[in-house]
Amino acid sequence: MKTASVKPMQEIIRDGLWKDNPIFRQILGICSTLAVTNLVLNTFVMCTALTLVTALSCWTVSLLRSWTPRNIRMMVQTLIIAFYVIIVDVVLKAYWPDMSRSLGPYVGLIITNCIVMGRCEAFAGSNPPGPAFWDGFFNGLGYSAVLLGIAVIREGLGMGTFCGWPLPYFSTHWDKWIIMVMPPGGFFVLACVIWACRSIRPREVKK
Amino acid sequence: MNSRSFYAVGYMFLITAFFSTLIIGFARGTQTRVLANERLAFEKAVLTAFGNFSYKTDAEVNRLFQEHFAQNPEYGKAWVYKKDGVLAGFALPFEGKGFWAPIKGVAAVSPDGQKLLGLAFYEVNETPGLGARIVEPFFRRQFEGLRLRSQGLLLELKPEGTVLSEGQVHAISGATQTCVRLEAILNEQLKDWLDAMRREGRL
């Protein structure tokens, strides 16, 4: 298996968090972005799970890359991702049952999250385990930063709370925007975030 | 099949066996805890439905549940509640499809089957801030002492602001779908159980 020239750490961090951010740049992992961002606490747990799964899956895929036949690499990647997702799911069920019930099927659906498979395929398969781990980690962090921002806006405007705690003004005088905690609210806020982030740094360079 | 194909099949087999073994081991290691959590959530819901229990720890929940509730095949899926050795009600578990996910809960029914004594939930994944509010006390309290109708629907959830008559409680504004489904689940499962108990002369 080929190994590309290793990316410097600063570049891995910058790409994951901003330049190639999975949400507003690559538009990946949108299902969970819309589904879990109506509560900050749920979003935080989902983001932690996804970041851990991405980092550890990338590390494992990279570790096995010399032995994995190219024609079955995607099956192997799916197996590895599923392994870590099931571990996270079982940990939540055993040690945080309320959160497990609250997140419902979305933890299991990390298996199908394009970010995890995308990073395994694009980076981990051709880079050493260390950089692959950090690439997965910072992509997860880039995803988390955007999702948490969206969740703060949605929970605040929709319910007047932050992690369940009443916010001054928003919990008392604010006429709560119920649509913000409904799926369409996720679309609106996500669209605004993508628009704002792309306005700061447009990718398309005019020739 | 050439040697590369054999290698791919063998590799896939080995790696699947390796990760599966780890998962099975891990799941088995935590199985007792997972089952205990599910059981605890149910027991808490039963105690909450009857409303007159106070507890601080999980061990107290277990103790109170075991002291006061027992299953008797004569009463089907309901748990029999005894207070000072006297029948004081039934905890009837119910479940059905909510708007987004299953709703699971417990209805506390009076010994004569005429009234609800309370309602509690142990699994709800409805919309936060809307359907998920069915677990909140302001909604659940409406079911305490609610007389069930003898004809037609046993109970009804009416829009907020409606003047209520027998067997009616207020639904939650903005949570119409959850309330419609909850009403259907309760009516269907309560009716089935009450009819069966009356047929057998238990109530």
mmCIF file of C-alpha atoms in Angstrom:
data_model
loop_
_atom_site.group_PDB
_atom_site.id
_atom_site.type_symbol
_atom_site.label_atom_id
_atom_site.label_comp_id
_atom_site.label_asym_id
_atom_site.label_seq_id
_atom_site.Cartn_x
_atom_site.Cartn_y
_atom_site.Cartn_z
ATOM 1 C CA MET A 1 0.000 0.000 0.000
ATOM 2 C CA LYS A 2 1.414 3.362 -1.012
ATOM 3 C CA THR A 3 2.245 6.007 1.565
ATOM 4 C CA ALA A 4 1.864 9.637 0.562
ATOM 5 C CA SER A 5 4.266 12.273 1.818
ATOM 6 C CA VAL A 6 3.091 12.999 5.346
ATOM 7 C CA LYS A 7 1.116 16.200 5.828
ATOM 8 C CA PRO A 8 2.486 18.599 8.464
ATOM 9 C CA MET A 9 0.475 18.706 11.700
ATOM 10 C CA GLN A 10 -0.511 22.381 11.267
ATOM 11 C CA GLU A 11 -1.991 21.548 7.896
ATOM 12 C CA ILE A 12 -3.958 18.599 9.328
ATOM 13 C CA ILE A 13 -5.397 20.864 12.034
ATOM 14 C CA ARG A 14 -6.192 23.723 9.653
ATOM 15 C CA ASP A 15 -7.791 21.457 7.048
ATOM 16 C CA GLY A 16 -9.941 19.559 9.550
ATOM 17 C CA LEU A 17 -11.159 22.602 11.423
ATOM 18 C CA TRP A 18 -11.530 25.110 8.630
ATOM 19 C CA LYS A 19 -10.120 24.705 5.118
ATOM 20 C CA ASP A 20 -11.730 21.290 4.435
ATOM 21 C CA ASN A 21 -14.286 21.398 7.226
ATOM 22 C CA PRO A 22 -16.585 18.379 6.743
ATOM 23 C CA ILE A 23 -19.794 20.354 7.262
ATOM 24 C CA PHE A 24 -19.558 23.712 5.547
ATOM 25 C CA ARG A 25 -16.870 22.830 3.010
ATOM 26 C CA GLN A 26 -17.462 19.184 2.091
ATOM 27 C CA ILE A 27 -21.182 19.092 3.078
ATOM 28 C CA LEU A 28 -20.768 15.671 4.737
ATOM 29 C CA GLY A 29 -22.561 14.267 7.782
ATOM 30 C CA ILE A 30 -25.604 16.462 7.207
ATOM 31 C CA CYS A 31 -28.162 13.885 8.435
ATOM 32 C CA SER A 32 -26.868 13.982 11.997
ATOM 33 C CA THR A 33 -26.345 17.748 11.739
ATOM 34 C CA LEU A 34 -30.064 18.157 11.190
ATOM 35 C CA ALA A 35 -31.182 15.388 13.523
ATOM 36 C CA VAL A 36 -29.370 15.907 16.805
ATOM 37 C CA THR A 37 -28.703 19.645 16.940
ATOM 38 C CA ASN A 38 -31.886 20.694 18.715
ATOM 39 C CA LEU A 39 -30.303 20.037 22.123
ATOM 40 C CA VAL A 40 -26.753 21.085 23.037
ATOM 41 C CA LEU A 41 -26.111 18.158 25.391
ATOM 42 C CA ASN A 42 -27.210 15.548 22.827
ATOM 43 C CA THR A 43 -25.080 17.290 20.207
ATOM 44 C CA PHE A 44 -22.050 17.274 22.486
ATOM 45 C CA VAL A 45 -22.322 13.526 23.125
ATOM 46 C CA MET A 46 -22.932 12.803 19.427
ATOM 47 C CA CYS A 47 -19.893 14.921 18.465
ATOM 48 C CA THR A 48 -17.679 13.229 21.050
ATOM 49 C CA ALA A 49 -18.789 9.829 19.751
ATOM 50 C CA LEU A 50 -18.166 10.782 16.138
ATOM 51 C CA THR A 51 -14.767 12.339 16.869
ATOM 52 C CA LEU A 52 -13.614 9.236 18.757
ATOM 53 C CA VAL A 53 -14.956 6.870 16.101
ATOM 54 C CA THR A 54 -13.346 8.847 13.260
ATOM 55 C CA ALA A 55 -9.967 9.144 14.978
ATOM 56 C CA LEU A 56 -9.794 5.500 16.081
ATOM 57 C CA SER A 57 -11.157 4.151 12.778
ATOM 58 C CA CYS A 58 -8.566 6.160 10.834
ATOM 59 C CA TRP A 59 -5.823 4.923 13.138
ATOM 60 C CA THR A 60 -6.893 1.272 12.731
ATOM 61 C CA VAL A 61 -7.360 1.540 8.958
ATOM 62 C CA SER A 62 -3.895 3.077 8.690
ATOM 63 C CA LEU A 63 -2.391 0.404 10.917
ATOM 64 C CA LEU A 64 -3.773 -2.351 8.672
ATOM 65 C CA ARG A 65 -3.187 -0.584 5.362
ATOM 66 C CA SER A 66 -0.113 -2.633 4.383
ATOM 67 C CA TRP A 67 -2.008 -5.924 4.705
ATOM 68 C CA THR A 68 -5.443 -4.899 3.466
ATOM 69 C CA PRO A 69 -6.064 -5.950 -0.163
ATOM 70 C CA ARG A 70 -7.145 -2.942 -2.180
ATOM 71 C CA ASN A 71 -10.221 -4.626 -3.667
ATOM 72 C CA ILE A 72 -11.797 -5.284 -0.241
ATOM 73 C CA ARG A 73 -10.568 -2.144 1.541
ATOM 74 C CA MET A 74 -14.011 -0.557 1.812
ATOM 75 C CA MET A 75 -15.502 -3.663 3.430
ATOM 76 C CA VAL A 76 -12.640 -3.657 5.913
ATOM 77 C CA GLN A 77 -13.137 0.064 6.628
ATOM 78 C CA THR A 78 -16.874 -0.427 7.212
ATOM 79 C CA LEU A 79 -16.138 -3.312 9.556
ATOM 80 C CA ILE A 80 -13.666 -1.230 11.563
ATOM 81 C CA ILE A 81 -16.038 1.754 11.754
ATOM 82 C CA ALA A 82 -18.923 -0.506 12.798
ATOM 83 C CA PHE A 83 -16.715 -2.016 15.491
ATOM 84 C CA TYR A 84 -16.001 1.346 17.125
ATOM 85 C CA VAL A 85 -19.602 2.540 16.753
ATOM 86 C CA ILE A 86 -20.930 -0.589 18.472
ATOM 87 C CA ILE A 87 -18.418 -0.096 21.286
ATOM 88 C CA VAL A 88 -19.621 3.521 21.763
ATOM 89 C CA ASP A 89 -23.253 2.375 21.644
ATOM 90 C CA VAL A 90 -22.684 -0.338 24.245
ATOM 91 C CA VAL A 91 -20.753 2.071 26.511
ATOM 92 C CA LEU A 92 -23.636 4.567 26.375
ATOM 93 C CA LYS A 93 -26.227 1.855 27.031
ATOM 94 C CA ALA A 94 -24.253 0.556 29.998
ATOM 95 C CA TYR A 95 -23.020 3.784 31.593
ATOM 96 C CA TRP A 96 -25.301 6.581 30.327
ATOM 97 C CA PRO A 97 -28.649 4.918 29.539
ATOM 98 C CA ASP A 98 -30.638 8.180 29.518
ATOM 99 C CA MET A 99 -28.386 9.645 26.841
ATOM 100 C CA SER A 100 -28.461 6.386 24.895
ATOM 101 C CA ARG A 101 -32.274 6.485 24.870
ATOM 102 C CA SER A 102 -32.247 10.161 23.983
ATOM 103 C CA LEU A 103 -29.912 9.754 20.989
ATOM 104 C CA GLY A 104 -31.901 6.744 19.834
ATOM 105 C CA PRO A 105 -30.699 5.335 16.517
ATOM 106 C CA TYR A 106 -28.331 8.195 15.686
ATOM 107 C CA VAL A 107 -25.302 6.668 17.420
ATOM 108 C CA GLY A 108 -25.689 3.531 15.314
ATOM 109 C CA LEU A 109 -26.004 5.688 12.232
ATOM 110 C CA ILE A 110 -22.436 7.003 12.704
ATOM 111 C CA ILE A 111 -21.498 3.885 10.713
ATOM 112 C CA THR A 112 -23.062 5.493 7.657
ATOM 113 C CA ASN A 113 -21.670 8.969 8.342
ATOM 114 C CA CYS A 114 -19.735 9.994 5.263
ATOM 115 C CA ILE A 115 -17.089 11.846 7.281
ATOM 116 C CA VAL A 116 -15.724 8.672 8.876
ATOM 117 C CA MET A 117 -15.554 6.648 5.676
ATOM 118 C CA GLY A 118 -14.352 9.724 3.775
ATOM 119 C CA ARG A 119 -11.349 10.268 6.055
ATOM 120 C CA CYS A 120 -10.499 6.540 6.126
ATOM 121 C CA GLU A 121 -10.545 6.427 2.336
ATOM 122 C CA ALA A 122 -8.962 9.796 1.584
ATOM 123 C CA PHE A 123 -6.259 9.943 4.238
ATOM 124 C CA ALA A 124 -5.873 6.943 6.538
ATOM 125 C CA GLY A 125 -5.448 4.433 3.725
ATOM 126 C CA SER A 126 -2.259 6.110 2.518
ATOM 127 C CA ASN A 127 -0.759 7.702 5.647
ATOM 128 C CA PRO A 128 0.928 6.443 8.826
ATOM 129 C CA PRO A 129 -1.224 5.763 11.935
ATOM 130 C CA GLY A 130 -0.218 8.894 13.888
ATOM 131 C CA PRO A 131 -1.174 11.501 11.280
ATOM 132 C CA ALA A 132 -4.240 9.395 10.348
ATOM 133 C CA PHE A 133 -5.440 9.519 13.962
ATOM 134 C CA TRP A 134 -5.006 13.297 14.166
ATOM 135 C CA ASP A 135 -6.613 13.822 10.765
ATOM 136 C CA GLY A 136 -9.684 11.906 11.951
ATOM 137 C CA PHE A 137 -9.630 13.710 15.270
ATOM 138 C CA PHE A 138 -9.473 17.229 13.811
ATOM 139 C CA ASN A 139 -12.100 16.462 11.182
ATOM 140 C CA GLY A 140 -14.316 15.269 14.020
ATOM 141 C CA LEU A 141 -13.505 18.468 15.888
ATOM 142 C CA GLY A 142 -14.362 20.573 12.821
ATOM 143 C CA TYR A 143 -17.695 18.751 12.597
ATOM 144 C CA SER A 144 -18.261 19.230 16.342
ATOM 145 C CA ALA A 145 -17.529 22.962 16.294
ATOM 146 C CA VAL A 146 -20.148 23.593 13.610
ATOM 147 C CA LEU A 147 -22.735 21.287 15.169
ATOM 148 C CA LEU A 148 -22.349 22.788 18.620
ATOM 149 C CA GLY A 149 -22.732 26.290 17.159
ATOM 150 C CA ILE A 150 -25.936 25.211 15.411
ATOM 151 C CA ALA A 151 -27.214 23.492 18.576
ATOM 152 C CA VAL A 152 -26.626 26.576 20.742
ATOM 153 C CA ILE A 153 -28.636 28.699 18.285
ATOM 154 C CA ARG A 154 -31.452 26.153 17.899
ATOM 155 C CA GLU A 155 -31.884 25.342 21.585
ATOM 156 C CA GLY A 156 -31.593 28.993 22.595
ATOM 157 C CA LEU A 157 -34.094 30.345 20.082
ATOM 158 C CA GLY A 158 -36.394 27.301 20.195
ATOM 159 C CA MET A 159 -36.556 26.583 23.894
ATOM 160 C CA GLY A 160 -34.780 29.484 25.608
ATOM 161 C CA THR A 161 -32.310 27.137 27.279
ATOM 162 C CA PHE A 162 -28.660 26.065 27.083
ATOM 163 C CA CYS A 163 -28.008 22.420 28.034
ATOM 164 C CA GLY A 164 -31.423 22.522 29.698
ATOM 165 C CA TRP A 165 -30.580 25.598 31.813
ATOM 166 C CA PRO A 166 -32.841 28.624 31.311
ATOM 167 C CA LEU A 167 -31.120 31.501 29.495
ATOM 168 C CA PRO A 168 -31.752 35.046 30.706
ATOM 169 C CA TYR A 169 -34.241 36.861 28.455
ATOM 170 C CA PHE A 170 -34.687 33.864 26.095
ATOM 171 C CA SER A 171 -36.444 31.774 28.768
ATOM 172 C CA THR A 172 -38.637 34.637 29.971
ATOM 173 C CA HIS A 173 -39.361 37.396 27.434
ATOM 174 C CA TRP A 174 -38.415 35.680 24.180
ATOM 175 C CA ASP A 175 -41.337 34.359 22.136
ATOM 176 C CA LYS A 176 -39.866 30.881 21.515
ATOM 177 C CA TRP A 177 -39.397 29.932 17.878
ATOM 178 C CA ILE A 178 -40.741 26.372 18.018
ATOM 179 C CA ILE A 179 -39.656 25.749 14.423
ATOM 180 C CA MET A 180 -36.044 25.939 15.591
ATOM 181 C CA VAL A 181 -36.306 22.607 17.435
ATOM 182 C CA MET A 182 -38.135 21.015 14.510
ATOM 183 C CA PRO A 183 -36.202 19.565 11.513
ATOM 184 C CA PRO A 184 -36.802 22.666 9.294
ATOM 185 C CA GLY A 185 -35.027 24.775 11.936
ATOM 186 C CA GLY A 186 -31.937 22.637 11.395
ATOM 187 C CA PHE A 187 -32.032 23.396 7.663
ATOM 188 C CA PHE A 188 -32.352 27.143 8.243
ATOM 189 C CA VAL A 189 -29.496 27.398 10.732
ATOM 190 C CA LEU A 190 -27.240 25.049 8.750
ATOM 191 C CA ALA A 191 -27.825 27.089 5.588
ATOM 192 C CA CYS A 192 -26.957 30.307 7.444
ATOM 193 C CA VAL A 193 -23.782 28.733 8.892
ATOM 194 C CA ILE A 194 -22.643 27.470 5.465
ATOM 195 C CA TRP A 195 -23.382 30.851 3.915
ATOM 196 C CA ALA A 196 -21.517 32.725 6.667
ATOM 197 C CA CYS A 197 -18.455 30.451 6.627
ATOM 198 C CA ARG A 198 -18.203 30.422 2.844
ATOM 199 C CA SER A 199 -18.519 34.197 2.761
ATOM 200 C CA ILE A 200 -15.480 34.482 5.011
ATOM 201 C CA ARG A 201 -13.375 32.319 2.748
ATOM 202 C CA PRO A 202 -14.761 31.442 -0.672
ATOM 203 C CA ARG A 203 -13.123 28.331 -2.122
ATOM 204 C CA GLU A 204 -13.740 29.126 -5.745
ATOM 205 C CA VAL A 205 -10.971 31.431 -6.884
ATOM 206 C CA LYS A 206 -12.069 33.523 -9.819
ATOM 207 C CA LYS A 207 -9.732 33.127 -12.758
ATOM 208 C CA MET B 1 -9.766 -18.597 -7.498
ATOM 209 C CA ASN B 2 -6.192 -17.358 -7.606
ATOM 210 C CA SER B 3 -3.957 -16.851 -4.571
ATOM 211 C CA ARG B 4 -4.833 -13.117 -4.302
ATOM 212 C CA SER B 5 -8.510 -13.965 -4.031
ATOM 213 C CA PHE B 6 -7.778 -16.580 -1.382
ATOM 214 C CA TYR B 7 -5.750 -14.029 0.530
ATOM 215 C CA ALA B 8 -8.607 -11.460 0.365
ATOM 216 C CA VAL B 9 -11.190 -13.993 1.550
ATOM 217 C CA GLY B 10 -8.927 -15.287 4.313
ATOM 218 C CA TYR B 11 -8.015 -11.771 5.409
ATOM 219 C CA MET B 12 -11.667 -10.684 5.550
ATOM 220 C CA PHE B 13 -12.590 -13.814 7.474
ATOM 221 C CA LEU B 14 -9.816 -13.292 10.018
ATOM 222 C CA ILE B 15 -10.438 -9.608 10.540
ATOM 223 C CA THR B 16 -14.197 -10.168 10.911
ATOM 224 C CA ALA B 17 -13.596 -12.930 13.435
ATOM 225 C CA PHE B 18 -11.172 -10.714 15.371
ATOM 226 C CA PHE B 19 -13.443 -7.653 15.657
ATOM 227 C CA SER B 20 -16.573 -9.745 16.245
ATOM 228 C CA THR B 21 -14.877 -11.554 19.102
ATOM 229 C CA LEU B 22 -13.929 -8.242 20.701
ATOM 230 C CA ILE B 23 -17.479 -6.914 20.378
ATOM 231 C CA ILE B 24 -19.065 -10.087 21.723
ATOM 232 C CA GLY B 25 -16.675 -10.046 24.675
ATOM 233 C CA PHE B 26 -17.358 -6.387 25.395
ATOM 234 C CA ALA B 27 -21.135 -6.726 25.027
ATOM 235 C CA ARG B 28 -21.148 -9.765 27.328
ATOM 236 C CA GLY B 29 -19.063 -7.886 29.882
ATOM 237 C CA THR B 30 -21.600 -5.059 30.024
ATOM 238 C CA GLN B 31 -24.772 -7.094 29.455
ATOM 239 C CA THR B 32 -25.679 -7.327 33.133
ATOM 240 C CA ARG B 33 -25.344 -3.578 33.491
ATOM 241 C CA VAL B 34 -27.389 -2.837 30.359
ATOM 242 C CA LEU B 35 -30.211 -5.137 31.494
ATOM 243 C CA ALA B 36 -30.085 -3.627 34.993
ATOM 244 C CA ASN B 37 -30.399 -0.115 33.489
ATOM 245 C CA GLU B 38 -33.433 -1.138 31.440
ATOM 246 C CA ARG B 39 -35.015 -2.755 34.473
ATOM 247 C CA LEU B 40 -34.276 0.303 36.628
ATOM 248 C CA ALA B 41 -35.852 2.676 34.092
ATOM 249 C CA PHE B 42 -39.010 0.537 34.146
ATOM 250 C CA GLU B 43 -39.114 0.344 37.937
ATOM 251 C CA LYS B 44 -38.667 4.124 38.228
ATOM 252 C CA ALA B 45 -41.538 4.638 35.792
ATOM 253 C CA VAL B 46 -43.795 2.333 37.854
ATOM 254 C CA LEU B 47 -42.995 4.203 41.084
ATOM 255 C CA THR B 48 -43.465 7.566 39.339
ATOM 256 C CA ALA B 49 -46.834 6.491 37.909
ATOM 257 C CA PHE B 50 -48.182 5.811 41.408
ATOM 258 C CA GLY B 51 -46.638 9.049 42.625
ATOM 259 C CA ASN B 52 -46.494 8.279 46.355
ATOM 260 C CA PHE B 53 -42.944 6.961 46.522
ATOM 261 C CA SER B 54 -39.825 8.931 47.307
ATOM 262 C CA TYR B 55 -36.342 7.600 46.734
ATOM 263 C CA LYS B 56 -32.811 8.910 46.413
ATOM 264 C CA THR B 57 -30.774 5.987 45.172
ATOM 265 C CA ASP B 58 -31.171 3.237 42.613
ATOM 266 C CA ALA B 59 -31.025 0.663 45.410
ATOM 267 C CA GLU B 60 -34.046 2.298 47.029
ATOM 268 C CA VAL B 61 -35.931 2.090 43.739
ATOM 269 C CA ASN B 62 -35.226 -1.663 43.597
ATOM 270 C CA ARG B 63 -36.244 -2.136 47.217
ATOM 271 C CA LEU B 64 -39.504 -0.170 46.930
ATOM 272 C CA PHE B 65 -40.432 -1.927 43.711
ATOM 273 C CA GLN B 66 -39.823 -5.372 45.132
ATOM 274 C CA GLU B 67 -41.671 -4.562 48.344
ATOM 275 C CA HIS B 68 -44.810 -3.272 46.678
ATOM 276 C CA PHE B 69 -45.100 -4.759 43.200
ATOM 277 C CA ALA B 70 -45.400 -8.315 41.957
ATOM 278 C CA GLN B 71 -46.506 -10.000 38.790
ATOM 279 C CA ASN B 72 -49.452 -12.337 38.923
ATOM 280 C CA PRO B 73 -50.353 -14.363 35.818
ATOM 281 C CA GLU B 74 -54.035 -13.794 36.625
ATOM 282 C CA TYR B 75 -53.623 -10.105 35.782
ATOM 283 C CA GLY B 76 -51.827 -10.545 32.485
ATOM 284 C CA LYS B 77 -48.993 -8.118 31.828
ATOM 285 C CA ALA B 78 -49.974 -5.784 34.692
ATOM 286 C CA TRP B 79 -47.962 -5.578 37.900
ATOM 287 C CA VAL B 80 -50.053 -5.786 41.053
ATOM 288 C CA TYR B 81 -49.499 -2.989 43.594
ATOM 289 C CA LYS B 82 -50.144 -3.832 47.219
ATOM 290 C CA LYS B 83 -50.060 -1.327 50.052
ATOM 291 C CA ASP B 84 -49.990 -2.835 53.541
ATOM 292 C CA GLY B 85 -50.976 -6.160 52.000
ATOM 293 C CA VAL B 86 -54.095 -4.722 50.336
ATOM 294 C CA LEU B 87 -54.560 -4.420 46.574
ATOM 295 C CA ALA B 88 -54.037 -0.734 45.737
ATOM 296 C CA GLY B 89 -53.783 -0.731 41.968
ATOM 297 C CA PHE B 90 -52.168 -2.116 38.842
ATOM 298 C CA ALA B 91 -49.143 -0.921 36.921
ATOM 299 C CA LEU B 92 -49.940 -1.581 33.286
ATOM 300 C CA PRO B 93 -46.948 -1.293 30.914
ATOM 301 C CA PHE B 94 -47.812 0.065 27.479
ATOM 302 C CA GLU B 95 -45.838 0.783 24.340
ATOM 303 C CA GLY B 96 -46.471 1.855 20.788
ATOM 304 C CA LYS B 97 -45.216 3.961 17.946
ATOM 305 C CA GLY B 98 -44.834 7.639 18.691
ATOM 306 C CA PHE B 99 -44.216 10.378 16.120
ATOM 307 C CA TRP B 100 -40.495 9.598 15.759
ATOM 308 C CA ALA B 101 -39.796 6.515 17.855
ATOM 309 C CA PRO B 102 -41.487 4.073 20.237
ATOM 310 C CA ILE B 103 -43.160 5.458 23.341
ATOM 311 C CA LYS B 104 -42.948 3.153 26.359
ATOM 312 C CA GLY B 105 -44.593 3.856 29.658
ATOM 313 C CA VAL B 106 -46.650 2.656 32.583
ATOM 314 C CA ALA B 107 -50.265 3.485 33.446
ATOM 315 C CA ALA B 108 -51.290 3.219 37.089
ATOM 316 C CA VAL B 109 -54.833 1.837 37.188
ATOM 317 C CA SER B 110 -57.144 1.815 40.239
ATOM 318 C CA PRO B 111 -58.105 -1.607 41.735
ATOM 319 C CA ASP B 112 -61.622 -1.396 40.245
ATOM 320 C CA GLY B 113 -60.286 -0.421 36.785
ATOM 321 C CA GLN B 114 -62.456 2.728 36.733
ATOM 322 C CA LYS B 115 -59.727 5.341 37.113
ATOM 323 C CA LEU B 116 -56.145 6.111 36.206
ATOM 324 C CA LEU B 117 -53.957 6.908 39.198
ATOM 325 C CA GLY B 118 -51.070 8.250 37.163
ATOM 326 C CA LEU B 119 -48.889 7.905 34.103
ATOM 327 C CA ALA B 120 -45.126 7.713 33.598
ATOM 328 C CA PHE B 121 -42.755 7.004 30.726
ATOM 329 C CA TYR B 122 -39.474 5.147 30.512
ATOM 330 C CA GLU B 123 -38.707 5.597 26.809
ATOM 331 C CA VAL B 124 -39.614 8.670 24.790
ATOM 332 C CA ASN B 125 -37.723 10.046 21.791
ATOM 333 C CA GLU B 126 -40.186 12.654 20.580
ATOM 334 C CA THR B 127 -39.315 16.209 19.476
ATOM 335 C CA PRO B 128 -37.488 18.051 22.282
ATOM 336 C CA GLY B 129 -39.536 20.961 23.553
ATOM 337 C CA LEU B 130 -42.726 19.599 21.967
ATOM 338 C CA GLY B 131 -43.682 15.907 21.973
ATOM 339 C CA ALA B 132 -40.953 15.088 24.495
ATOM 340 C CA ARG B 133 -42.839 17.241 27.026
ATOM 341 C CA ILE B 134 -45.271 14.381 27.663
ATOM 342 C CA VAL B 135 -42.810 13.218 30.326
ATOM 343 C CA GLU B 136 -43.118 16.507 32.236
ATOM 344 C CA PRO B 137 -45.177 16.604 35.446
ATOM 345 C CA PHE B 138 -47.568 19.327 34.174
ATOM 346 C CA PHE B 139 -48.807 16.906 31.515
ATOM 347 C CA ARG B 140 -48.675 13.684 33.520
ATOM 348 C CA ARG B 141 -50.472 15.162 36.533
ATOM 349 C CA GLN B 142 -53.642 15.478 34.455
ATOM 350 C CA PHE B 143 -53.961 11.673 34.463
ATOM 351 C CA GLU B 144 -53.938 11.376 38.256
ATOM 352 C CA GLY B 145 -57.453 10.342 39.261
ATOM 353 C CA LEU B 146 -58.753 10.563 35.689
ATOM 354 C CA ARG B 147 -62.040 8.655 35.459
ATOM 355 C CA LEU B 148 -62.096 6.400 32.403
ATOM 356 C CA ARG B 149 -65.205 6.454 30.255
ATOM 357 C CA SER B 150 -67.328 3.347 30.066
ATOM 358 C CA GLN B 151 -68.331 3.875 26.431
ATOM 359 C CA GLY B 152 -66.429 4.951 23.341
ATOM 360 C CA LEU B 153 -62.854 6.085 23.944
ATOM 361 C CA LEU B 154 -61.649 5.520 27.483
ATOM 362 C CA LEU B 155 -59.841 8.855 27.473
ATOM 363 C CA GLU B 156 -59.232 11.736 25.105
ATOM 364 C CA LEU B 157 -56.533 14.373 24.658
ATOM 365 C CA LYS B 158 -58.181 17.662 23.698
ATOM 366 C CA PRO B 159 -56.485 20.855 22.453
ATOM 367 C CA GLU B 160 -55.340 23.342 25.080
ATOM 368 C CA GLY B 161 -58.087 25.734 26.081
ATOM 369 C CA THR B 162 -60.904 23.213 25.524
ATOM 370 C CA VAL B 163 -63.394 22.858 28.388
ATOM 371 C CA LEU B 164 -62.844 19.309 29.594
ATOM 372 C CA SER B 165 -65.451 16.707 30.453
ATOM 373 C CA GLU B 166 -65.086 13.195 31.887
ATOM 374 C CA GLY B 167 -62.129 11.220 30.597
ATOM 375 C CA GLN B 168 -60.500 14.220 28.924
ATOM 376 C CA VAL B 169 -57.140 15.921 29.465
ATOM 377 C CA HIS B 170 -55.357 18.714 27.636
ATOM 378 C CA ALA B 171 -52.894 17.826 24.871
ATOM 379 C CA ILE B 172 -49.671 19.792 24.352
ATOM 380 C CA SER B 173 -49.726 22.627 21.834
ATOM 381 C CA GLY B 174 -47.395 21.932 18.944
ATOM 382 C CA ALA B 175 -47.167 18.237 19.810
ATOM 383 C CA THR B 176 -50.312 17.117 18.008
ATOM 384 C CA GLN B 177 -48.800 14.024 16.376
ATOM 385 C CA THR B 178 -47.297 12.724 19.610
ATOM 386 C CA CYS B 179 -50.549 13.337 21.498
ATOM 387 C CA VAL B 180 -52.680 11.643 18.833
ATOM 388 C CA ARG B 181 -50.436 8.590 18.952
ATOM 389 C CA LEU B 182 -50.297 8.527 22.746
ATOM 390 C CA GLU B 183 -54.085 8.733 22.922
ATOM 391 C CA ALA B 184 -54.385 5.785 20.522
ATOM 392 C CA ILE B 185 -51.798 3.692 22.387
ATOM 393 C CA LEU B 186 -53.434 4.292 25.773
ATOM 394 C CA ASN B 187 -56.957 3.668 24.550
ATOM 395 C CA GLU B 188 -56.066 0.498 22.720
ATOM 396 C CA GLN B 189 -53.888 -1.107 25.364
ATOM 397 C CA LEU B 190 -55.934 -0.053 28.374
ATOM 398 C CA LYS B 191 -59.137 -1.253 26.701
ATOM 399 C CA ASP B 192 -57.619 -4.604 25.739
ATOM 400 C CA TRP B 193 -56.425 -5.237 29.265
ATOM 401 C CA LEU B 194 -59.591 -3.984 31.017
ATOM 402 C CA ASP B 195 -61.828 -6.016 28.698
ATOM 403 C CA ALA B 196 -59.768 -9.160 29.316
ATOM 404 C CA MET B 197 -59.840 -8.635 33.084
ATOM 405 C CA ARG B 198 -63.600 -8.002 33.096
ATOM 406 C CA ARG B 199 -64.243 -11.046 30.935
ATOM 407 C CA GLU B 200 -62.331 -13.180 33.420
ATOM 408 C CA GLY B 201 -64.100 -11.545 36.364
ATOM 409 C CA ARG B 202 -60.916 -10.138 37.882
ATOM 410 C CA LEU B 203 -62.227 -6.572 38.116
#
